XYZ file of C-alpha atoms in Angstrom:
670
model
C -61.102 -45.241 79.971
C -61.079 -44.817 76.166
C -57.975 -44.134 74.092
C -59.193 -40.608 73.411
C -59.723 -39.978 77.129
C -56.215 -41.295 77.823
C -54.788 -38.966 75.182
C -56.554 -35.958 76.722
C -55.317 -36.962 80.187
C -51.758 -37.176 78.883
C -52.009 -33.633 77.506
C -53.507 -32.435 80.779
C -50.738 -34.080 82.825
C -48.027 -32.550 80.644
C -49.457 -29.063 81.126
C -49.812 -29.602 84.878
C -46.251 -30.885 85.205
C -44.854 -28.030 83.098
C -46.678 -25.520 85.282
C -45.518 -27.030 88.578
C -41.976 -27.496 87.259
C -41.934 -23.765 86.377
C -43.251 -22.834 89.825
C -40.578 -24.919 91.541
C -37.452 -24.478 89.418
C -37.932 -20.988 87.963
C -40.109 -19.057 90.429
C -38.823 -20.953 93.486
C -42.433 -20.980 94.731
C -43.953 -24.484 94.453
C -47.680 -24.990 94.910
C -47.683 -28.760 95.503
C -45.486 -31.174 97.435
C -42.743 -33.281 95.839
C -44.863 -36.368 96.519
C -47.842 -34.890 94.653
C -45.590 -33.935 91.730
C -44.180 -37.478 91.652
C -47.700 -38.938 91.550
C -48.556 -36.830 88.486
C -45.253 -37.779 86.836
C -45.766 -41.497 87.510
C -49.268 -41.326 86.048
C -47.905 -39.723 82.872
C -45.057 -42.265 82.641
C -47.580 -45.106 82.874
C -49.714 -43.617 80.095
C -46.693 -42.977 77.868
C -45.547 -46.548 78.399
C -48.995 -47.655 77.238
C -49.048 -45.276 74.246
C -45.405 -44.691 73.146
C -46.611 -43.288 69.828
C -48.022 -40.285 71.725
C -44.810 -39.367 73.555
C -43.816 -35.788 72.653
C -40.277 -34.311 72.730
C -41.418 -31.605 75.167
C -42.931 -34.065 77.632
C -41.607 -33.671 81.206
C -40.717 -37.376 81.135
C -37.987 -36.634 78.583
C -35.811 -34.974 81.247
C -34.585 -38.225 82.806
C -31.812 -38.947 80.298
C -31.676 -41.798 77.812
C -29.145 -43.819 75.843
C -25.506 -42.726 76.150
C -24.098 -40.900 73.122
C -21.075 -42.102 71.180
C -19.746 -38.533 71.132
C -20.955 -34.963 70.724
C -21.831 -33.619 67.288
C -20.568 -30.166 66.284
C -23.062 -27.294 66.099
C -22.472 -24.099 64.141
C -24.057 -21.183 65.979
C -26.442 -19.182 63.788
C -25.321 -16.092 65.698
C -21.802 -16.350 67.195
C -21.437 -16.576 70.988
C -18.744 -14.016 71.670
C -16.964 -14.044 74.999
C -16.697 -10.833 77.013
C -13.641 -8.682 77.510
C -12.530 -8.465 81.130
C -11.640 -5.487 83.308
C -10.134 -5.702 86.778
C -10.426 -2.274 88.405
C -12.909 0.568 88.834
C -10.710 2.717 86.596
C -11.076 0.070 83.880
C -14.878 0.164 84.293
C -14.902 3.969 83.934
C -12.663 3.738 80.883
C -15.088 1.249 79.277
C -18.028 3.587 79.928
C -16.225 6.643 78.578
C -15.122 4.726 75.492
C -18.680 3.475 74.864
C -20.096 7.004 75.220
C -17.431 8.390 72.883
C -18.199 5.750 70.242
C -21.949 6.254 70.675
C -21.676 10.033 70.505
C -24.230 10.409 73.305
C -24.796 9.601 76.952
C -25.827 6.020 77.603
C -27.463 4.042 80.370
C -26.390 0.578 81.418
C -27.665 -2.751 82.710
C -25.476 -4.657 85.116
C -25.881 -8.380 85.792
C -24.128 -10.834 88.072
C -21.530 -12.892 86.216
C -22.497 -16.471 87.053
C -19.543 -18.830 87.288
C -20.800 -21.662 85.116
C -20.909 -22.927 81.539
C -22.289 -20.760 78.709
C -24.870 -22.499 76.503
C -27.104 -21.707 73.550
C -30.730 -22.910 73.420
C -32.809 -22.978 70.229
C -36.623 -23.168 70.073
C -38.917 -23.568 67.079
C -42.578 -22.649 67.552
C -41.878 -22.624 71.269
C -40.397 -26.149 71.413
C -36.828 -26.783 72.598
C -35.021 -28.452 69.694
C -31.298 -27.976 70.328
C -28.779 -26.918 72.966
C -25.055 -26.401 72.562
C -21.946 -25.282 74.407
C -20.236 -21.994 73.501
C -17.188 -23.820 72.132
C -15.008 -21.365 70.253
C -17.935 -18.987 69.759
C -18.558 -20.126 66.188
C -18.939 -23.864 66.773
C -19.953 -25.719 69.915
C -20.947 -29.213 70.996
C -24.511 -30.503 70.737
C -25.514 -31.326 74.327
C -29.283 -31.222 73.748
C -30.046 -34.436 75.621
C -28.092 -33.337 78.690
C -29.719 -29.897 78.709
C -33.151 -31.537 78.622
C -32.391 -32.859 82.103
C -31.965 -29.323 83.550
C -35.373 -28.728 85.080
C -35.229 -24.933 84.971
C -34.913 -25.087 81.153
C -38.445 -25.099 79.678
C -39.042 -27.726 77.013
C -42.024 -25.669 75.759
C -42.279 -21.883 76.006
C -45.296 -19.791 76.897
C -45.469 -18.610 73.264
C -45.002 -20.454 69.957
C -41.942 -18.380 69.067
C -38.773 -19.101 67.059
C -35.916 -17.961 69.263
C -32.314 -18.616 70.221
C -31.288 -17.667 73.757
C -28.051 -17.711 75.730
C -27.508 -18.533 79.366
C -25.204 -19.908 82.021
C -25.663 -23.394 83.494
C -24.372 -23.643 87.053
C -24.518 -25.669 90.250
C -25.239 -23.905 93.529
C -22.839 -24.165 96.451
C -24.953 -26.440 98.648
C -25.585 -28.866 95.786
C -21.855 -28.871 94.966
C -20.868 -29.700 98.543
C -23.482 -32.486 98.702
C -22.371 -33.925 95.345
C -18.722 -33.990 96.434
C -19.688 -35.580 99.751
C -21.570 -38.323 97.904
C -18.663 -38.834 95.492
C -16.219 -39.086 98.393
C -18.446 -41.631 100.138
C -18.680 -43.602 96.902
C -14.929 -43.558 96.285
C -15.087 -41.186 93.317
C -12.809 -38.220 92.636
C -13.940 -34.799 93.851
C -14.809 -31.859 91.628
C -12.556 -28.868 92.272
C -15.364 -26.278 92.227
C -19.039 -25.825 91.258
C -18.163 -24.642 87.759
C -16.160 -27.811 87.021
C -19.015 -29.881 88.427
C -21.529 -28.160 86.132
C -19.297 -28.386 83.058
C -18.409 -32.009 83.780
C -22.075 -32.895 84.212
C -23.132 -31.309 80.914
C -20.345 -33.032 79.007
C -21.278 -36.539 80.164
C -21.920 -38.809 77.211
C -24.555 -40.575 79.318
C -27.491 -38.148 79.860
C -28.670 -40.259 82.804
C -25.657 -39.038 84.765
C -26.463 -35.415 83.928
C -30.043 -36.059 85.073
C -28.763 -36.985 88.538
C -26.854 -33.716 88.951
C -28.619 -30.679 90.489
C -27.971 -28.231 87.636
C -29.641 -24.843 87.189
C -29.560 -22.021 84.631
C -29.988 -18.267 84.282
C -30.774 -16.860 80.829
C -29.265 -13.475 79.950
C -29.553 -12.685 76.229
C -31.197 -13.441 72.894
C -29.222 -14.613 69.859
C -32.167 -14.056 67.534
C -35.954 -13.926 67.709
C -38.515 -13.710 64.922
C -41.368 -11.197 64.816
C -40.483 -9.453 68.056
C -39.279 -5.846 68.316
C -37.240 -5.008 71.422
C -35.409 -1.737 72.041
C -33.525 -2.257 75.299
C -31.600 -5.029 76.999
C -33.777 -4.532 80.095
C -36.760 -5.397 77.852
C -34.904 -8.518 76.687
C -34.657 -9.758 80.279
C -38.355 -9.051 80.899
C -39.290 -10.831 77.655
C -37.217 -13.896 78.562
C -38.977 -14.085 81.927
C -42.386 -13.742 80.227
C -41.561 -16.715 77.978
C -40.902 -18.863 81.056
C -37.117 -18.650 81.270
C -35.282 -18.240 84.574
C -33.656 -14.809 84.721
C -31.366 -13.680 87.523
C -33.355 -11.414 89.867
C -30.376 -9.159 90.652
C -30.035 -7.527 87.211
C -30.502 -3.768 87.385
C -30.730 -0.776 85.033
C -28.396 2.102 85.937
C -28.441 5.711 84.688
C -24.692 6.231 84.900
C -21.449 4.441 85.621
C -21.368 5.642 89.249
C -24.465 3.536 89.940
C -22.801 0.570 88.257
C -19.696 0.989 90.410
C -21.829 1.131 93.563
C -23.282 -2.278 92.658
C -19.836 -3.616 91.753
C -18.583 -2.692 95.229
C -21.678 -4.145 96.904
C -21.420 -7.550 95.233
C -17.646 -7.681 95.539
C -18.122 -7.475 99.316
C -21.324 -9.546 99.613
C -21.070 -12.256 96.958
C -20.646 -14.875 99.691
C -24.297 -14.357 100.635
C -25.459 -15.754 97.296
C -26.273 -19.493 97.082
C -24.248 -19.785 93.857
C -20.804 -18.623 92.716
C -20.278 -15.388 90.838
C -16.896 -14.225 89.637
C -17.780 -10.692 88.615
C -20.354 -8.237 87.298
C -21.291 -7.846 83.607
C -21.947 -4.285 82.410
C -23.932 -3.792 79.177
C -25.165 -0.754 77.284
C -28.941 -0.884 77.550
C -29.899 0.352 74.061
C -29.979 -2.481 71.513
C -29.610 0.048 68.695
C -26.389 1.316 70.253
C -25.217 -2.251 70.759
C -25.677 -2.889 67.052
C -23.939 0.377 66.162
C -20.903 -0.382 68.350
C -20.650 -3.978 67.127
C -17.818 -6.377 67.953
C -14.089 -6.769 67.911
C -12.761 -10.074 66.574
C -13.373 -11.634 69.990
C -15.877 -9.665 72.060
C -18.652 -7.034 71.952
C -17.692 -3.369 72.338
C -20.947 -2.677 74.193
C -20.312 -4.994 77.159
C -17.538 -5.991 79.523
C -17.061 -8.108 82.637
C -15.571 -6.755 85.834
C -13.808 -9.749 87.432
C -13.629 -9.999 91.205
C -10.219 -10.696 92.703
C -10.187 -14.119 94.387
C -9.347 -14.185 98.091
C -6.005 -15.965 98.085
C -3.344 -16.430 100.728
C 0.230 -17.681 100.689
C 1.200 -20.575 102.936
C 3.775 -23.371 103.129
C 3.415 -27.090 102.384
C 4.851 -28.683 105.519
C 4.342 -32.252 104.316
C 2.337 -34.397 101.895
C 0.731 -37.421 103.505
C -1.282 -40.192 101.891
C -4.670 -41.303 103.193
C -6.230 -44.661 102.374
C -9.985 -44.646 101.787
C -12.471 -47.462 102.168
C -12.307 -48.251 98.441
C -8.508 -48.433 98.565
C -8.020 -45.028 96.945
C -4.749 -43.359 97.967
C -5.286 -39.608 98.306
C -2.383 -37.202 98.862
C -3.110 -34.528 101.462
C -1.059 -31.350 101.908
C -0.299 -30.440 105.517
C -0.110 -26.632 105.534
C 1.155 -23.876 107.733
C -2.228 -22.749 109.168
C -3.631 -19.667 107.428
C -7.013 -17.911 107.565
C -8.898 -17.905 104.239
C -12.513 -16.872 103.557
C -13.508 -16.852 107.205
C -11.805 -19.962 108.599
C -8.343 -21.328 109.396
C -7.051 -23.889 106.902
C -4.271 -26.327 107.793
C -4.634 -28.950 105.084
C -5.915 -29.361 101.531
C -6.499 -32.374 99.337
C -4.177 -32.744 96.367
C -6.555 -35.197 94.671
C -4.068 -37.380 92.795
C -0.583 -37.637 91.321
C -1.504 -35.804 88.100
C -2.810 -32.818 90.067
C 0.476 -32.508 91.995
C 2.534 -32.854 88.845
C 0.455 -30.357 86.870
C 0.821 -27.667 89.548
C 4.417 -28.666 90.404
C 3.718 -28.782 94.152
C 6.643 -29.852 96.353
C 7.116 -30.389 100.086
C 8.399 -27.108 101.472
C 6.882 -25.004 98.670
C 5.206 -21.668 99.186
C 1.781 -22.079 97.570
C -1.277 -19.969 96.743
C -4.345 -21.153 98.658
C -8.010 -20.341 98.141
C -11.386 -21.944 98.788
C -13.195 -23.499 95.829
C -16.744 -22.247 95.942
C -15.771 -20.442 99.174
C -15.983 -23.888 100.797
C -13.239 -26.379 99.921
C -9.558 -25.430 100.379
C -7.525 -25.843 97.207
C -3.974 -25.056 96.191
C -4.125 -22.862 93.101
C -0.424 -22.765 92.279
C 3.065 -23.116 93.660
C 5.516 -20.189 93.795
C 8.763 -21.684 92.420
C 10.501 -18.282 92.482
C 10.388 -18.459 96.308
C 12.122 -21.838 96.543
C 15.265 -22.192 98.635
C 16.463 -25.412 97.008
C 15.522 -27.577 99.993
C 12.053 -28.429 98.619
C 11.327 -32.093 97.881
C 9.402 -33.608 94.990
C 6.566 -35.971 95.904
C 5.881 -39.354 94.348
C 2.945 -41.635 95.025
C 4.080 -44.697 96.969
C 4.323 -48.053 95.244
C 3.131 -49.747 98.421
C 0.109 -48.904 100.530
C 1.237 -46.861 103.570
C -1.244 -48.755 105.762
C -0.586 -52.401 104.871
C 2.487 -52.484 102.622
C 0.503 -54.105 99.826
C 0.850 -53.116 96.193
C -0.480 -49.693 95.229
C -1.579 -49.720 91.587
C -2.801 -47.025 89.254
C -5.114 -48.707 86.700
C -4.645 -47.619 83.105
C -6.928 -44.711 82.223
C -7.573 -43.744 85.855
C -6.140 -40.874 87.866
C -6.424 -42.633 91.236
C -3.842 -45.006 92.721
C -5.391 -47.824 94.762
C -4.308 -50.377 97.316
C -5.291 -53.743 95.849
C -5.115 -55.629 99.143
C -8.700 -56.364 100.203
C -7.404 -57.180 103.695
C -5.788 -53.756 104.093
C -6.452 -52.664 107.701
C -6.958 -49.012 106.679
C -9.605 -49.991 104.137
C -11.212 -52.339 106.648
C -11.354 -49.633 109.318
C -12.719 -47.016 106.909
C -15.360 -49.483 105.666
C -16.443 -50.192 109.233
C -16.577 -46.482 110.101
C -18.682 -45.919 106.983
C -20.970 -48.852 107.845
C -21.814 -47.380 111.250
C -22.024 -43.731 110.138
C -25.176 -41.646 110.452
C -25.969 -41.767 106.735
C -25.567 -45.570 106.727
C -26.605 -47.842 109.649
C -26.579 -44.881 112.071
C -25.172 -46.682 115.121
C -25.104 -44.032 117.831
C -21.956 -44.014 119.942
C -19.896 -45.891 117.376
C -17.742 -43.148 115.873
C -14.267 -43.440 114.302
C -12.346 -43.490 117.612
C -14.538 -46.179 119.187
C -14.472 -48.258 115.999
C -10.683 -48.079 115.892
C -10.603 -49.220 119.517
C -12.773 -52.254 118.701
C -10.587 -53.176 115.722
C -7.308 -52.796 117.628
C -8.708 -54.931 120.474
C -9.389 -57.714 117.967
C -13.150 -57.650 118.656
C -14.267 -56.557 115.202
C -12.821 -57.523 111.827
C -15.957 -57.160 109.702
C -19.382 -55.529 109.936
C -21.128 -58.711 111.091
C -18.814 -58.865 114.121
C -20.514 -55.735 115.484
C -23.682 -57.748 116.043
C -21.831 -60.443 117.999
C -20.324 -58.100 120.604
C -21.128 -58.797 124.239
C -21.234 -56.546 127.271
C -18.421 -58.552 128.822
C -16.162 -57.838 125.825
C -16.971 -54.128 125.801
C -16.298 -53.685 129.516
C -12.663 -54.683 128.943
C -12.143 -51.576 126.792
C -10.749 -48.333 128.198
C -13.323 -45.625 128.997
C -16.200 -48.081 128.635
C -18.504 -48.379 131.640
C -21.575 -50.612 132.069
C -24.034 -47.910 130.968
C -22.008 -46.998 127.875
C -21.663 -50.669 126.950
C -25.417 -51.281 127.265
C -26.232 -48.152 125.237
C -23.856 -49.172 122.472
C -25.266 -52.705 122.306
C -28.807 -51.282 122.157
C -27.808 -48.971 119.310
C -26.213 -51.859 117.421
C -29.325 -53.989 117.926
C -31.604 -51.162 116.745
C -29.570 -50.759 113.555
C -30.688 -54.235 112.430
C -34.044 -52.669 111.528
C -32.640 -49.923 109.324
C -34.264 -49.818 105.880
C -32.654 -51.627 102.977
C -31.533 -48.356 101.383
C -29.292 -47.638 104.385
C -27.843 -51.153 104.323
C -27.062 -50.855 100.613
C -25.255 -47.593 101.235
C -23.533 -49.004 104.330
C -22.042 -51.910 102.346
C -19.751 -49.388 100.688
C -20.311 -50.482 97.098
C -18.027 -48.259 95.061
C -19.886 -45.388 93.318
C -23.197 -46.211 95.050
C -24.241 -43.114 96.960
C -27.303 -42.392 99.069
C -29.573 -41.606 96.116
C -28.635 -44.706 94.116
C -29.032 -46.892 97.233
C -32.505 -45.473 97.812
C -33.522 -46.097 94.188
C -32.153 -49.650 94.212
C -33.990 -50.518 97.418
C -37.247 -49.041 96.172
C -37.042 -50.825 92.814
C -35.844 -54.296 93.847
C -37.264 -54.522 97.369
C -34.650 -56.942 98.736
C -30.890 -57.290 98.887
C -31.154 -60.715 97.288
C -32.921 -59.197 94.269
C -30.255 -56.497 93.922
C -27.511 -59.134 94.129
C -29.136 -61.187 91.351
C -29.953 -58.231 89.085
C -28.597 -58.243 85.542
C -26.793 -55.339 83.898
C -29.922 -54.338 81.949
C -32.066 -54.483 85.081
C -29.629 -52.241 86.929
C -29.412 -49.752 84.068
C -33.190 -49.378 84.181
C -32.810 -47.583 87.527
C -32.980 -43.800 87.256
C -29.758 -43.059 89.151
C -27.690 -46.029 87.927
C -25.385 -45.544 84.962
C -22.964 -48.002 83.334
C -20.100 -47.425 85.802
C -22.334 -47.790 88.859
C -23.979 -50.900 87.396
C -20.588 -52.474 86.710
C -19.462 -51.668 90.251
C -22.589 -53.315 91.708
C -22.062 -56.457 89.621
C -18.406 -56.620 90.670
C -19.299 -56.198 94.346
C -21.824 -59.011 94.459
C -19.595 -61.339 92.425
C -16.859 -61.285 95.087
C -16.914 -64.241 97.467
C -15.912 -62.102 100.473
C -18.893 -59.799 99.938
C -21.274 -62.737 99.497
C -19.977 -64.116 102.791
C -20.461 -60.728 104.515
C -24.095 -60.526 103.363
C -24.794 -64.056 104.558
C -23.286 -63.230 107.951
C -25.332 -60.021 108.250
C -28.506 -61.929 107.401
C -27.606 -64.608 109.976
C -27.318 -62.027 112.784
C -30.717 -60.547 111.908
C -29.974 -57.455 109.809
C -33.001 -56.510 107.693
C -32.524 -57.536 104.068
C -35.814 -56.255 102.633
C -37.383 -52.854 102.146
C -40.449 -52.297 104.301
C -43.596 -51.631 102.294
C -46.800 -49.825 103.043
C -45.958 -47.736 106.090
C -48.920 -46.533 108.099
C -49.451 -43.049 109.530
C -48.164 -44.091 112.952
C -44.808 -44.980 111.361
C -44.714 -41.626 109.537
C -45.511 -39.056 112.235
C -44.444 -36.141 109.986
C -46.492 -37.206 106.962
C -47.820 -34.233 104.990
C -45.366 -31.742 106.536
C -43.057 -29.798 104.194
C -39.682 -28.846 105.667
C -36.589 -26.937 104.538
C -33.270 -27.411 106.369
C -30.671 -24.657 106.012
C -27.490 -23.431 107.690
C -24.790 -25.247 109.625
C -26.003 -27.759 112.224
C -24.217 -28.813 115.388
C -23.054 -32.426 115.653
C -24.664 -33.632 112.424
C -24.946 -32.781 108.749
C -27.960 -31.455 106.852
C -28.057 -34.693 104.845
C -28.455 -36.704 108.038
C -31.239 -34.484 109.391
C -33.030 -34.505 106.039
C -32.848 -38.303 105.887
C -34.293 -38.522 109.408
C -37.146 -36.198 108.436
C -37.896 -38.124 105.229
C -37.983 -41.419 107.092
C -40.549 -39.847 109.423
C -42.716 -39.011 106.408
C -41.815 -35.339 105.906
C -41.510 -33.780 102.479
C -38.029 -32.203 102.524
C -37.484 -29.557 99.846
C -34.652 -27.246 98.894
C -36.578 -23.971 98.609
C -38.854 -21.965 100.894
C -42.376 -21.158 99.700
C -45.785 -20.388 101.116
C -46.362 -24.162 101.182
C -43.439 -24.749 103.578
C -44.593 -25.731 107.081
C -41.353 -24.840 108.816
C -37.686 -24.063 108.203
C -34.942 -25.584 110.363
C -32.324 -22.833 110.611
C -28.789 -23.584 111.757
C -25.896 -21.145 111.923
C -25.363 -18.900 108.862
C -28.795 -19.798 107.500
C -28.720 -16.947 104.963
C -31.261 -16.321 102.204
C -33.626 -19.200 103.010
C -34.129 -17.879 106.531
C -34.764 -14.401 105.106
C -37.283 -15.892 102.670
C -39.043 -17.700 105.525
C -39.297 -14.468 107.516
C -40.685 -12.624 104.486
C -43.385 -15.265 103.965
C -44.151 -15.687 107.658
C -43.075 -19.339 107.613
C -42.352 -20.819 111.049
C -38.652 -21.283 111.825
C -37.133 -23.768 114.263
C -33.720 -23.818 115.841
C -31.910 -27.150 115.969
C -32.940 -27.543 119.621
C -36.582 -26.828 118.788
C -36.435 -29.407 115.980
C -35.197 -32.119 118.370
C -37.972 -31.187 120.789
C -40.554 -31.570 118.015
C -39.075 -34.902 116.948
C -39.175 -36.139 120.540
C -42.811 -35.072 120.870
C -43.700 -36.942 117.646
C -41.787 -40.026 118.745
C -39.227 -39.774 115.938
C -36.281 -39.703 118.367
C -35.986 -40.858 121.949
C -35.553 -38.553 124.933
């Protein structure tokens, strides 16, 4: 193929990828599978590698994140980003409307929008090309986070028109993505984000854009700072215009004739916000006429033509009965508040993580305190504050132990870190947690070897390390309580079967600090063998999409330790697969070509585990329902994705029906 033909193909691929990216991330209605999209992307990457002089700033390949920044430059906003005034009652909303009408001298209509709980940003385009993105900052100056915003796939790098425009929006992380990210961070020994907003803000303020690229961020656009050669009269027209340019606009915005309509929507979303897949913390009410907006103008801090009604958080008072310390598999010591049970946001809560010593000190939480409890993202229990005015004087301050509560070894807080760690590699709590992790469903998936059984094996002296699992005999197992011949044989068969797990699962099972499921999958795919990963240099590791400097350093540290080298040698000696299988055939992928969405709460397993099982069987697992979806697996509280499936006539399966299908296709045994 000639150079000119290659250049034309590159342009064609960019347009195709932009179109399919828009269908997937903005319209939530993809036309091709993830695998087909990846093939187009890989073709473009190969051509751009061949012709780097033809790489354009709006190319879809520029979303992956590049060299870490030294720090963020300051950006002066051409048009200030004012924050909104807040109101907290229906009377306040009516007062705002009456005041606006009095200032306007006429009746007005309104647009209400959901107030997304995220991070406000400003995006600037010249001739339709994205050139700069910044945080709100103080409203006058913000931080230049252009490279991180390029990684947000619902932000178009090129607009549908060659227009000069500045737009404003809210970057957020949906609830499911937040829960999954925290689960991966917990499994990798990292600290947890307190809520989706902190996760989104923390992701956008990473100096390494490659980390931001790994985070499932999204955006809704809601206003225009300036636009050249475009006359708009109403805010409702602004939203339509943004959508026409290719921006993602929240579908729940609505024009209202009077404040009574606005209040009806305020009440509706105050009661039903939990149904949304993302967090909102209120409703924004704006005067629709842009001319009136300009006439009313601004105070020193906020517009007079808009306000935000803030929802009250569901909070309950409870008592801290005790603060205990858990030891994780990476040695991290995590304080955990034992609470007087209380029902919050639909479930009974009896404990909440306190994260680290700084968190406890900042909120002044003591044993015996009355505290305010809520659920971050309506999911994770968190203590918002203590109530010192209710103290009796018998409350006790908490201090992190100097010795590990499990082994008595030194507990050290490294300089610059928030987490205290047990530094004893032989700590029995760490060893047990590492073994439990090794056998877990997301790792080696050894059926019948849960935490209680693993603890039994360790306490009986049968297992000290992962390789010992593969040396167990039926005679040894039969000496354990509640272990009959059939159970022993089943467990040994499950252990034997785990030897054939793919390399990605083994890498995750080894418990390398900071290496989650995604990074393990990328490492296995790139290097092909555990030996190659172990010998990889820092630069080779950093070339992996999901591996940043901290993860790379952790991998190098892991494979440099003699104990870990010995473990890998022992696992290889007992027959555990050390290489990634290549070139699967159709018989090994019985669900090849099938697109599946998994939603809702599943019984006895997590969505991640089911999705991994489906992917390993060849299925294309996606996060949104479209006309291209073959079926939706719907657990309890399936919500909007199930509704979407019913609207489109997409087949839905219960968890039981899914297992039946998997048995019929030979994915799982009877």
